[in-house]
Coordinates of N, CA and C in Angstrom, one line a residue:
X21 N -13.3 8.2 -19.7 CA -14.6 8.3 -20.3 C -14.4 9.3 -21.5
X22 N -15.1 9.0 -22.5 CA -15.1 9.9 -23.7 C -16.5 10.2 -24.0
X23 N -16.7 11.3 -24.8 CA -18.0 11.7 -25.2 C -18.8 10.5 -25.8
X24 N -20.0 10.3 -25.5 CA -20.9 9.2 -26.0 C -20.8 8.0 -25.2
X25 N -19.9 7.9 -24.2 CA -19.8 6.7 -23.3 C -21.0 6.8 -22.3
X26 N -21.4 5.6 -21.9 CA -22.3 5.6 -20.8 C -21.9 4.3 -20.0
X27 N -22.4 4.3 -18.7 CA -21.9 3.2 -17.8 C -22.4 1.8 -18.3
X28 N -23.5 1.7 -18.9 CA -24.0 0.4 -19.4 C -23.1 -0.1 -20.5
X29 N -22.7 0.8 -21.4 CA -21.8 0.5 -22.5 C -20.4 0.1 -22.0
X30 N -19.9 0.8 -21.0 CA -18.6 0.5 -20.5 C -18.7 -0.9 -19.7
X31 N -19.8 -1.1 -19.0 CA -19.9 -2.4 -18.3 C -19.9 -3.6 -19.3
X32 N -20.6 -3.5 -20.4 CA -20.6 -4.5 -21.4 C -19.1 -4.7 -22.0
X33 N -18.5 -3.6 -22.2 CA -17.1 -3.7 -22.8 C -16.2 -4.4 -21.9
X34 N -16.3 -4.3 -20.6 CA -15.4 -4.9 -19.6 C -16.0 -6.2 -19.0
X35 N -17.2 -6.6 -19.5 CA -17.8 -7.9 -19.0 C -18.1 -7.9 -17.5
X36 N -18.6 -6.7 -17.1 CA -19.0 -6.6 -15.7 C -20.5 -6.0 -15.7
X37 N -21.1 -5.9 -14.5 CA -22.4 -5.4 -14.5 C -22.4 -3.9 -14.1
X38 N -23.5 -3.2 -14.4 CA -23.6 -1.8 -14.0 C -23.6 -1.7 -12.5
X39 N -24.2 -2.6 -11.8 CA -24.2 -2.6 -10.3 C -22.8 -2.8 -9.8
X40 N -21.9 -3.6 -10.4 CA -20.5 -3.7 -10.0 C -19.8 -2.4 -10.2
X41 N -20.0 -1.8 -11.3 CA -19.3 -0.5 -11.6 C -19.7 0.5 -10.5
X42 N -21.0 0.6 -10.2 CA -21.5 1.5 -9.2 C -20.9 1.2 -7.8
X43 N -20.8 -0.1 -7.5 CA -20.2 -0.5 -6.2 C -18.8 -0.1 -6.1
X44 N -18.0 -0.3 -7.2 CA -16.6 0.0 -7.2 C -16.3 1.5 -7.3
X45 N -17.3 2.3 -7.6 CA -17.2 3.8 -7.8 C -18.2 4.6 -6.9
X46 N -18.0 4.6 -5.6 CA -19.0 5.3 -4.8 C -19.0 6.8 -5.0
X47 N -18.0 7.3 -5.7 CA -18.1 8.8 -6.1 C -19.1 9.1 -7.1
X48 N -19.7 8.1 -7.8 CA -20.7 8.3 -8.8 C -22.0 8.4 -8.1
X49 N -22.6 9.6 -7.9 CA -23.8 9.8 -7.2 C -25.0 9.5 -8.1
X50 N -24.9 9.9 -9.4 CA -26.0 9.8 -10.4 C -25.4 9.1 -11.6
X51 N -25.7 7.8 -11.9 CA -25.2 7.1 -13.0 C -25.5 7.7 -14.4
X52 N -26.5 8.6 -14.4 CA -26.9 9.2 -15.6 C -26.1 10.4 -15.9
X53 N -25.2 10.9 -14.9 CA -24.4 12.0 -15.1 C -22.9 11.6 -15.0
X54 N -22.3 11.3 -16.1 CA -20.9 11.0 -16.2 C -20.3 12.0 -17.2
X55 N -19.0 12.3 -17.1 CA -18.4 13.3 -17.9 C -17.2 12.8 -18.6
X56 N -17.0 13.4 -19.8 CA -15.7 13.1 -20.6 C -14.5 13.4 -19.7
X57 N -13.5 12.5 -19.7 CA -12.4 12.6 -18.9 C -12.5 12.1 -17.5
X58 N -13.7 11.8 -17.0 CA -13.9 11.2 -15.7 C -13.3 9.8 -15.7
X59 N -12.7 9.5 -14.6 CA -12.1 8.1 -14.4 C -13.0 7.3 -13.6
X60 N -13.2 6.0 -14.0 CA -14.0 5.1 -13.2 C -13.3 3.8 -13.1
X61 N -13.5 3.1 -12.0 CA -12.9 1.8 -11.8 C -13.8 0.7 -12.5
X62 N -13.1 -0.2 -13.3 CA -13.9 -1.2 -14.1 C -13.5 -2.6 -13.6
X63 N -12.9 -2.7 -12.4 CA -12.5 -3.9 -11.8 C -12.5 -3.7 -10.3
X64 N -12.7 -4.7 -9.5 CA -12.7 -4.5 -8.1 C -11.4 -4.0 -7.6
X65 N -11.5 -3.2 -6.5 CA -10.3 -2.6 -5.9 C -9.4 -3.8 -5.3
X66 N -8.1 -3.6 -5.2 CA -7.3 -4.6 -4.6 C -7.8 -4.9 -3.2
X67 N -7.7 -6.2 -2.8 CA -8.1 -6.6 -1.4 C -7.1 -6.2 -0.4
X68 N -5.8 -6.2 -0.7 CA -4.8 -5.9 0.3 C -4.0 -4.7 -0.2
X69 N -3.7 -3.9 0.8 CA -2.9 -2.7 0.6 C -1.5 -3.2 -0.1
X70 N -1.1 -2.4 -1.0 CA 0.2 -2.7 -1.7 C 0.0 -3.5 -3.0
X71 N -1.2 -4.0 -3.3 CA -1.4 -4.6 -4.6 C -1.4 -3.6 -5.6
X72 N -1.3 -4.0 -6.9 CA -1.4 -3.1 -8.0 C -2.8 -2.4 -8.0
X73 N -2.9 -1.3 -8.6 CA -4.2 -0.6 -8.7 C -5.0 -1.3 -9.8
X74 N -6.3 -1.4 -9.6 CA -7.2 -2.0 -10.6 C -7.3 -1.0 -11.8
X75 N -7.5 -1.5 -13.0 CA -7.6 -0.6 -14.1 C -8.7 0.4 -14.1
X76 N -8.4 1.5 -14.7 CA -9.4 2.6 -14.8 C -9.7 2.8 -16.3
X77 N -10.8 3.3 -16.6 CA -11.2 3.6 -18.0 C -11.3 5.2 -18.1
X78 N -10.6 5.8 -19.0 CA -10.7 7.2 -19.2 C -11.5 7.5 -20.4

């Protein structure tokens, strides 16, 4: 995440919904409070252990 980013903007950039981002990032308690440098998942987590990690957006 960088200054000026918000979850809606990031969702559009990655062609996903805000609800999906919130589902994939249970650590986000308040979607209005995100911080520069915070990492969020922008794709679903792997279904099986040992698969590659889904991409993050910094």
